Amino acid sequence: MKRLALFLALLTTPAMAEVAAINCVGALQLEDDVYSIPFARGSARIGDAARSPLAAVVEALAADRSRVACVLGHAGQEGGATTSIRLAAERARAVATALAGLGVSRDRLRTEARSAQFSPRVRAETPPSRTVTVVVLPAAGPEPAPAPTPAPAPAPAATPAPSLAPEPAPAPDAAPPPARAP
């Protein structure tokens, strides 16, 4: 019963903040506005080498307020799958926190942890477990205009109702035609 009460309480509680959906699927295939933040092995602490790429990310996001960024923490296989994913997530959060500290709104950032099994970039990089990739996504186009509402179809023309009374015989115009002689 307590579980049900807790569930109902959670259902009726409004969300703290609505964050716009940011889709990072395929972000690593983009080539423009992709920045790599280096990390020391086994660490989620941002070093001095991160200053330049972080500044470039802030500049790209400040240039167009409609753009958003994917902050993708990468991890190799050091320490096992759980440990490496945790490290990748910590790195991504550290970069997002640094960007927020530099003035980027958190609702413009999406953090994700990536592992070597699912990230071709991690498999190709040397060393794979020492980066966070920040991809500033292209600006979304303008909102499409709503489709015009079609005008209502004209009502069919009214046809007269059939009359139940017989039609009257046509009135004679003039005298009947003369009869022919035999």
Coordinates of C-alpha atoms in Angstrom, one line a residue:
M1 CA 0.0 0.0 0.0
K2 CA 2.9 2.3 0.8
R3 CA 4.3 1.7 -2.7
L4 CA 1.0 2.6 -4.3
A5 CA 0.9 5.8 -2.3
L6 CA 4.4 6.7 -3.2
F7 CA 3.7 6.0 -6.9
L8 CA 0.6 8.2 -6.9
A9 CA 2.5 11.0 -5.1
L10 CA 5.2 10.9 -7.8
L11 CA 2.6 10.9 -10.6
T12 CA 0.9 14.0 -9.3
T13 CA 4.1 15.9 -8.5
P14 CA 5.1 18.3 -11.2
A15 CA 8.5 18.0 -12.8
M16 CA 11.1 20.3 -11.4
A17 CA 12.2 21.5 -14.8
E18 CA 11.2 20.7 -18.3
V19 CA 14.4 20.2 -20.4
A20 CA 14.1 20.3 -24.2
A21 CA 14.8 17.0 -25.9
I22 CA 18.3 16.8 -27.3
N23 CA 18.9 13.9 -29.6
C24 CA 22.6 12.8 -29.6
V25 CA 22.1 9.8 -31.8
G26 CA 24.6 10.1 -34.7
A27 CA 26.3 13.2 -33.1
L28 CA 29.7 11.6 -33.5
Q29 CA 29.3 11.4 -37.3
L30 CA 29.2 15.2 -37.5
E31 CA 32.5 16.9 -38.4
D32 CA 31.9 20.6 -37.6
D33 CA 31.9 22.0 -34.1
V34 CA 33.3 18.9 -32.5
Y35 CA 35.6 19.4 -29.6
S36 CA 37.7 17.0 -27.6
I37 CA 38.4 17.5 -23.9
P38 CA 41.4 15.5 -22.6
F39 CA 41.5 13.7 -19.3
A40 CA 44.2 11.9 -17.3
R41 CA 43.9 8.2 -17.1
G42 CA 41.3 7.1 -14.6
S43 CA 40.3 10.7 -13.7
A44 CA 37.3 12.8 -14.1
R45 CA 39.1 16.0 -13.1
I46 CA 39.3 18.7 -15.8
G47 CA 42.9 19.8 -16.5
D48 CA 44.4 22.9 -17.9
A49 CA 44.4 21.4 -21.4
A50 CA 40.6 21.7 -21.4
R51 CA 40.5 25.5 -21.3
S52 CA 40.8 26.1 -25.1
P53 CA 38.2 23.5 -26.2
L54 CA 35.8 24.6 -23.5
A55 CA 36.2 28.2 -24.6
A56 CA 35.5 27.2 -28.2
V57 CA 32.3 25.3 -27.2
V58 CA 31.1 28.4 -25.2
E59 CA 31.8 30.6 -28.2
A60 CA 30.0 28.3 -30.6
L61 CA 26.9 28.2 -28.3
A62 CA 27.0 31.9 -27.7
A63 CA 27.0 32.7 -31.4
D64 CA 23.6 31.0 -31.9
R65 CA 21.3 30.6 -28.9
S66 CA 19.2 28.0 -30.7
R67 CA 22.1 25.5 -30.8
V68 CA 22.6 22.8 -28.2
A69 CA 25.4 20.4 -27.4
C70 CA 25.9 16.8 -26.7
V71 CA 28.6 16.1 -24.0
L72 CA 29.7 12.6 -24.6
G73 CA 32.0 11.0 -22.0
H74 CA 34.1 8.2 -23.4
A75 CA 35.6 5.2 -21.5
G76 CA 37.8 2.4 -22.4
Q77 CA 37.7 -1.0 -20.7
E78 CA 39.8 -0.1 -17.8
G79 CA 38.4 -1.4 -14.5
G80 CA 35.5 -3.3 -16.1
A81 CA 32.3 -2.2 -17.8
T82 CA 30.6 -0.7 -14.8
T83 CA 33.6 1.3 -13.7
S84 CA 34.4 2.6 -17.2
I85 CA 30.8 3.7 -17.8
R86 CA 30.7 5.4 -14.4
L87 CA 34.0 7.2 -15.3
A88 CA 32.6 8.2 -18.7
A89 CA 29.5 9.6 -17.0
E90 CA 31.5 11.5 -14.4
R91 CA 33.7 13.0 -17.1
A92 CA 30.7 14.1 -19.1
R93 CA 29.1 15.7 -16.0
A94 CA 32.3 17.5 -15.1
V95 CA 32.5 19.0 -18.6
A96 CA 28.8 20.0 -18.5
T97 CA 29.4 21.6 -15.0
A98 CA 32.4 23.5 -16.4
L99 CA 30.3 24.8 -19.4
A100 CA 27.5 25.8 -17.0
G101 CA 30.1 27.7 -15.0
L102 CA 31.2 29.5 -18.1
G103 CA 27.6 30.7 -18.8
V104 CA 26.0 27.9 -20.9
S105 CA 22.5 27.1 -19.7
R106 CA 22.2 23.4 -18.5
D107 CA 19.0 23.0 -20.6
R108 CA 21.2 23.4 -23.7
L109 CA 23.4 20.4 -22.8
R110 CA 22.9 16.7 -22.8
T111 CA 25.4 14.4 -21.1
E112 CA 25.9 10.8 -22.1
A113 CA 28.4 8.1 -21.2
R114 CA 29.8 6.0 -24.0
S115 CA 31.8 2.8 -23.8
A116 CA 34.2 1.2 -26.2
Q117 CA 31.7 -1.4 -27.2
F118 CA 29.2 1.1 -28.5
S119 CA 31.4 4.0 -29.7
P120 CA 33.5 3.7 -32.8
R121 CA 35.3 7.0 -31.9
V122 CA 36.5 5.4 -28.6
R123 CA 37.7 2.3 -30.4
A124 CA 39.7 4.5 -32.9
E125 CA 41.2 6.9 -30.4
T126 CA 44.4 6.5 -28.6
P127 CA 44.1 6.4 -25.6
P128 CA 40.3 5.8 -25.7
S129 CA 39.5 6.4 -22.1
R130 CA 40.8 10.0 -21.8
T131 CA 38.3 12.2 -23.6
V132 CA 35.0 13.8 -23.6
T133 CA 33.7 14.8 -27.0
V134 CA 31.4 17.9 -27.1
V135 CA 29.4 18.1 -30.3
V136 CA 27.6 21.4 -30.9
L137 CA 24.6 20.4 -33.0
P138 CA 23.5 22.5 -36.0
A139 CA 20.8 25.0 -35.3
A140 CA 17.3 23.6 -35.7
G141 CA 15.5 25.2 -38.6
P142 CA 12.6 27.5 -38.0
E143 CA 9.4 25.8 -36.6
P144 CA 7.3 24.7 -39.6
A145 CA 4.3 26.8 -40.1
P146 CA 1.1 25.0 -39.1
A147 CA -0.7 23.4 -42.0
P148 CA -3.5 25.6 -43.2
T149 CA -6.9 24.4 -42.2
P150 CA -8.8 23.4 -45.3
A151 CA -12.0 25.4 -45.9
P152 CA -15.1 23.5 -45.3
A153 CA -16.5 21.8 -48.4
P154 CA -19.6 23.6 -49.8
A155 CA -22.9 22.0 -49.0
P156 CA -24.4 20.2 -52.0
A157 CA -27.1 22.2 -53.8
A158 CA -30.6 21.6 -52.5
T159 CA -32.7 19.6 -54.9
P160 CA -36.4 20.1 -54.7
A161 CA -38.4 17.5 -53.0
P162 CA -40.5 15.4 -55.3
S163 CA -44.1 16.6 -55.4
L164 CA -46.8 14.1 -54.5
A165 CA -49.5 15.8 -56.5
P166 CA -49.6 14.9 -60.2
E167 CA -48.3 17.5 -62.6
P168 CA -51.1 19.5 -64.3
A169 CA -51.5 19.0 -68.0
P170 CA -50.1 21.8 -70.1
A171 CA -52.5 24.6 -70.9
P172 CA -53.4 24.9 -74.6
D173 CA -51.8 27.8 -76.2
A174 CA -54.4 28.4 -78.8
A175 CA -57.2 26.7 -80.6
P176 CA -56.7 23.1 -81.4
P177 CA -55.2 22.4 -84.8
P178 CA -57.7 22.1 -87.7
A179 CA -58.8 18.7 -88.6
R180 CA -57.8 17.3 -92.0
A181 CA -60.3 16.5 -94.6
P182 CA -60.7 13.0 -95.9

